[in-house]
mmCIF file of C-alpha atoms in Angstrom:
data_model
loop_
_atom_site.group_PDB
_atom_site.id
_atom_site.type_symbol
_atom_site.label_atom_id
_atom_site.label_comp_id
_atom_site.label_asym_id
_atom_site.label_seq_id
_atom_site.Cartn_x
_atom_site.Cartn_y
_atom_site.Cartn_z
ATOM 1 C CA MET F 11 16.400 -3.755 1.294
ATOM 2 C CA ALA F 12 20.089 -4.636 1.272
ATOM 3 C CA ARG F 13 20.602 -3.151 4.729
ATOM 4 C CA ILE F 14 17.546 -4.971 6.037
ATOM 5 C CA GLY F 15 19.002 -8.263 4.788
ATOM 6 C CA ILE F 16 22.293 -7.473 6.508
ATOM 7 C CA VAL F 17 20.512 -6.607 9.764
ATOM 8 C CA PHE F 18 18.392 -9.767 9.736
ATOM 9 C CA GLY F 19 21.473 -11.867 8.960
ATOM 10 C CA LEU F 20 23.249 -10.301 11.928
ATOM 11 C CA VAL F 21 20.193 -10.851 14.147
ATOM 12 C CA LEU F 22 20.142 -14.558 13.289
ATOM 13 C CA PHE F 23 23.887 -14.759 13.831
ATOM 14 C CA GLY F 24 23.480 -12.945 17.163
ATOM 15 C CA LEU F 25 20.788 -15.385 18.281
ATOM 16 C CA THR F 26 23.246 -18.238 17.868
ATOM 17 C CA ILE F 27 26.036 -16.413 19.692
ATOM 18 C CA ALA F 28 23.668 -15.555 22.560
ATOM 19 C CA ALA F 29 22.467 -19.164 22.807
ATOM 20 C CA LEU F 30 25.987 -20.569 22.717
ATOM 21 C CA SER F 31 27.167 -18.200 25.425
ATOM 22 C CA ALA F 32 24.124 -18.827 27.655
ATOM 23 C CA THR F 33 24.733 -22.520 28.280
ATOM 24 C CA THR F 34 27.399 -25.170 28.116
ATOM 25 C CA GLN F 35 24.913 -27.759 26.868
ATOM 26 C CA LYS F 36 25.143 -27.680 23.074
ATOM 27 C CA SER F 37 22.777 -29.072 20.467
ATOM 28 C CA TYR F 38 22.675 -28.843 16.704
ATOM 29 C CA THR F 39 19.466 -26.840 16.962
ATOM 30 C CA GLN F 40 21.441 -23.944 18.414
ATOM 31 C CA PHE F 41 23.386 -23.619 15.169
ATOM 32 C CA LEU F 42 20.327 -23.351 12.887
ATOM 33 C CA PRO F 43 20.057 -19.541 13.081
ATOM 34 C CA MET F 44 23.730 -19.151 12.227
ATOM 35 C CA MET F 45 23.395 -21.501 9.260
ATOM 36 C CA PHE F 46 20.730 -19.214 7.831
ATOM 37 C CA GLY F 47 22.066 -15.915 9.168
ATOM 38 C CA ILE F 48 25.436 -16.024 7.408
ATOM 39 C CA PRO F 49 23.997 -16.596 3.894
ATOM 40 C CA LEU F 50 21.293 -13.994 4.576
ATOM 41 C CA LEU F 51 24.043 -11.550 5.546
ATOM 42 C CA PHE F 52 25.909 -12.443 2.351
ATOM 43 C CA PHE F 53 22.829 -11.844 0.177
ATOM 44 C CA GLY F 54 22.352 -8.500 1.919
ATOM 45 C CA VAL F 55 25.902 -7.481 1.036
ATOM 46 C CA VAL F 56 25.410 -8.595 -2.577
ATOM 47 C CA ALA F 57 22.166 -6.589 -2.701
ATOM 48 C CA LEU F 58 24.176 -3.407 -2.119
ATOM 49 C CA ASN F 59 25.043 -3.648 -5.831
ATOM 50 C CA PRO F 60 22.052 -2.107 -7.663
ATOM 51 C CA HIS F 61 22.436 -4.468 -10.631
ATOM 52 C CA ARG F 62 22.202 -7.546 -8.408
ATOM 53 C CA ARG F 63 19.636 -6.242 -5.931
ATOM 54 C CA GLY F 64 16.527 -7.937 -7.318
ATOM 55 C CA ASP F 65 18.088 -11.382 -7.667
ATOM 56 C CA SER F 66 19.817 -11.149 -4.306
ATOM 57 C CA VAL F 67 16.648 -10.127 -2.480
ATOM 58 C CA PHE F 68 14.776 -12.972 -4.170
ATOM 59 C CA ALA F 69 17.448 -15.473 -3.086
ATOM 60 C CA ALA F 70 17.389 -14.061 0.459
ATOM 61 C CA LEU F 71 13.599 -14.303 0.467
ATOM 62 C CA ILE F 72 13.721 -17.970 -0.564
ATOM 63 C CA LEU F 73 16.442 -18.675 2.024
ATOM 64 C CA ALA F 74 14.421 -17.003 4.783
ATOM 65 C CA LEU F 75 11.313 -18.899 3.685
ATOM 66 C CA VAL F 76 13.191 -22.201 3.911
ATOM 67 C CA GLY F 77 14.600 -21.140 7.288
ATOM 68 C CA MET F 78 11.135 -20.249 8.524
ATOM 69 C CA VAL F 79 9.732 -23.621 7.437
ATOM 70 C CA ILE F 80 12.616 -25.573 8.982
ATOM 71 C CA ALA F 81 12.463 -23.594 12.230
ATOM 72 C CA THR F 82 8.688 -23.951 12.429
ATOM 73 C CA VAL F 83 8.880 -27.709 11.847
ATOM 74 C CA ARG F 84 11.638 -28.040 14.457
ATOM 75 C CA THR F 85 9.602 -25.935 16.897
ATOM 76 C CA ILE F 86 6.582 -28.193 16.355
ATOM 77 C CA VAL F 87 8.721 -31.320 16.843
ATOM 78 C CA LEU F 88 10.164 -29.946 20.088
ATOM 79 C CA ALA F 89 6.704 -28.831 21.285
ATOM 80 C CA VAL F 90 5.206 -32.275 20.601
ATOM 81 C CA SER F 91 8.109 -33.907 22.419
ATOM 82 C CA TRP F 92 7.584 -31.566 25.378
ATOM 83 C CA VAL F 93 3.799 -32.208 25.455
ATOM 84 C CA ARG F 94 4.413 -35.974 25.513
ATOM 85 C CA GLY F 95 6.566 -35.519 28.583
ATOM 86 C CA GLY F 96 9.956 -35.676 26.925
ATOM 87 C CA ASP F 97 12.951 -33.738 28.135
ATOM 88 C CA ILE F 98 13.850 -30.905 25.754
ATOM 89 C CA ASN F 99 16.401 -28.140 25.846
ATOM 90 C CA SER F 100 14.254 -25.075 26.543
ATOM 91 C CA LEU F 101 16.938 -22.754 25.194
ATOM 92 C CA SER F 102 16.948 -24.608 21.859
ATOM 93 C CA PHE F 103 13.161 -24.431 21.744
ATOM 94 C CA GLN F 104 13.176 -20.671 22.374
ATOM 95 C CA LEU F 105 15.995 -20.160 19.893
ATOM 96 C CA VAL F 106 14.289 -22.050 17.072
ATOM 97 C CA ALA F 107 10.945 -20.364 17.782
ATOM 98 C CA SER F 108 12.594 -16.927 17.660
ATOM 99 C CA MET F 109 14.380 -17.899 14.434
ATOM 100 C CA SER F 110 11.020 -18.813 12.956
ATOM 101 C CA VAL F 111 9.618 -15.396 13.921
ATOM 102 C CA VAL F 112 12.662 -13.494 12.602
ATOM 103 C CA CYS F 113 12.567 -15.365 9.285
ATOM 104 C CA CYS F 114 8.803 -14.827 9.002
ATOM 105 C CA VAL F 115 9.218 -11.068 9.530
ATOM 106 C CA PHE F 116 11.973 -10.959 6.904
ATOM 107 C CA VAL F 117 9.820 -12.900 4.412
ATOM 108 C CA VAL F 118 6.955 -10.435 4.886
ATOM 109 C CA ILE F 119 9.200 -7.364 4.543
ATOM 110 C CA ALA F 120 11.038 -8.745 1.503
ATOM 111 C CA GLY F 121 7.780 -9.799 -0.157
ATOM 112 C CA LEU F 122 6.288 -6.340 0.307
ATOM 113 C CA TRP F 123 9.481 -4.729 -1.018
ATOM 114 C CA ARG F 124 9.478 -6.942 -4.110
ATOM 115 C CA ARG F 125 5.796 -6.221 -4.777
ATOM 116 C CA ARG F 126 6.335 -2.465 -4.436
ATOM 117 C CA ARG F 127 9.427 -2.574 -6.652
ATOM 118 C CA LYS F 128 7.619 -4.603 -9.316
ATOM 119 C CA ALA F 129 4.705 -2.128 -9.323
ATOM 120 C CA GLU F 130 7.140 0.766 -9.716
ATOM 121 C CA GLU F 131 8.944 -0.991 -12.569
ATOM 122 C CA GLU F 132 5.600 -1.578 -14.305
ATOM 123 C CA ARG F 133 4.692 2.111 -13.911
ATOM 124 C CA VAL F 134 8.044 3.169 -15.360
ATOM 125 C CA GLU F 135 7.744 0.682 -18.221
ATOM 126 C CA ASP F 136 4.191 1.830 -18.971
ATOM 127 C CA ALA F 137 5.314 5.472 -19.054
ATOM 128 C CA ARG F 138 8.248 4.506 -21.283
ATOM 129 C CA ARG F 139 5.917 2.675 -23.678
ATOM 130 C CA ARG F 140 3.529 5.619 -23.819
ATOM 131 C CA SER F 141 6.330 8.106 -24.507
ATOM 132 C CA ALA F 142 7.793 5.822 -27.190
ATOM 133 C CA ALA F 143 4.371 5.603 -28.838
ATOM 134 C CA LEU F 144 4.106 9.380 -28.795
ATOM 135 C CA LEU F 145 7.548 9.717 -30.353
ATOM 136 C CA ARG F 146 6.625 7.299 -33.121
ATOM 137 C CA ASN F 147 3.332 9.035 -33.822
ATOM 138 C CA PRO F 148 3.652 12.782 -33.194
ATOM 139 C CA LEU F 149 0.110 13.321 -34.477
ATOM 140 C CA ALA F 150 -1.162 11.573 -31.366
ATOM 141 C CA VAL F 151 0.068 14.535 -29.322
ATOM 142 C CA ASN F 152 -0.621 17.296 -31.865
ATOM 143 C CA PRO F 153 -3.622 16.505 -34.032
ATOM 144 C CA PRO F 154 -3.480 17.893 -37.559
ATOM 145 C CA VAL F 155 -4.791 21.418 -37.911
ATOM 146 C CA ALA F 156 -6.476 22.604 -41.101
ATOM 147 C CA ASP F 157 -3.845 24.249 -43.281
ATOM 148 C CA PRO F 158 -4.581 27.998 -43.404
ATOM 149 C CA VAL F 159 -2.622 28.397 -46.648
ATOM 150 C CA ILE F 160 -4.839 28.286 -49.682
ATOM 151 C CA PRO F 161 -3.304 25.943 -52.231
ATOM 152 C CA ALA F 162 -2.338 27.441 -55.562
ATOM 153 C CA HIS F 163 -4.155 26.443 -58.695
ATOM 154 C CA ILE F 164 -2.810 23.378 -60.461
ATOM 155 C CA ASP F 165 -0.434 24.445 -63.174
ATOM 156 C CA PRO F 166 0.571 21.850 -65.817
ATOM 157 C CA GLU F 167 3.962 23.585 -66.209
ATOM 158 C CA ASN F 168 4.609 23.311 -62.473
ATOM 159 C CA PRO F 169 3.808 19.657 -61.549
ATOM 160 C CA TYR F 170 5.456 19.835 -58.119
ATOM 161 C CA GLN F 171 3.279 22.723 -56.966
ATOM 162 C CA THR F 172 6.231 24.831 -55.936
ATOM 163 C CA PRO F 173 5.515 28.525 -55.571
ATOM 164 C CA ALA F 174 5.415 30.272 -58.883
ATOM 165 C CA ILE F 175 8.247 32.755 -59.128
ATOM 166 C CA LEU F 176 7.479 33.833 -62.646
ATOM 167 C CA ASN F 177 5.525 36.928 -63.258
ATOM 168 C CA GLU F 178 2.510 36.234 -65.392
ATOM 169 C CA SER F 179 3.456 39.062 -67.742
ATOM 170 C CA SER F 180 6.962 37.783 -68.419
ATOM 171 C CA SER F 181 7.944 34.347 -69.587
ATOM 172 C CA THR F 182 11.548 34.538 -68.414
ATOM 173 C CA PRO F 183 12.560 33.872 -64.848
ATOM 174 C CA PRO F 184 13.845 36.795 -62.785
ATOM 175 C CA THR F 185 17.599 37.198 -62.410
ATOM 176 C CA ASP F 186 19.866 38.694 -59.796
ATOM 177 C CA ASP F 187 21.036 41.370 -62.193
ATOM 178 C CA PRO F 188 19.045 44.591 -61.519
ATOM 179 C CA ALA F 189 19.844 45.958 -65.009
ATOM 180 C CA LYS F 190 17.575 43.531 -66.746
#
């Protein structure tokens, strides 16, 4: 998404350069794409950093949305002026209309990217939560199996139920010495 932001910033910047080189008649409307293209380019460069990508794409999305609204309003104002018989700069009209389209395309692409990224983050977080739950409760993965070892009889002299190492015939514990 960072490269897409850079490309769209350069496209908006290029629209302004093309409009400025096409005519000697200048208007402030010709500079609108550049005013939005340079910050969009900047947000694209910032989005190259993976830690800043989400915030930068969101800021670029908001900037492109504002640019789309401003360009659409300016296009409507110029169209109404033209319909009423006023004299308008046709190059400015075309430039602002194309800026509106470029910003609209960027808003759609960035919105889809953010939605897809959020869904992926939710899938990863859900998998992380499930694996953490399995680590906390290992019986959820491996249910208890009936113990095949038959428990020894309860011996009052052996309260901890450790295996009896004494022979029933002798009352002394075995030793390591084979002579005894």
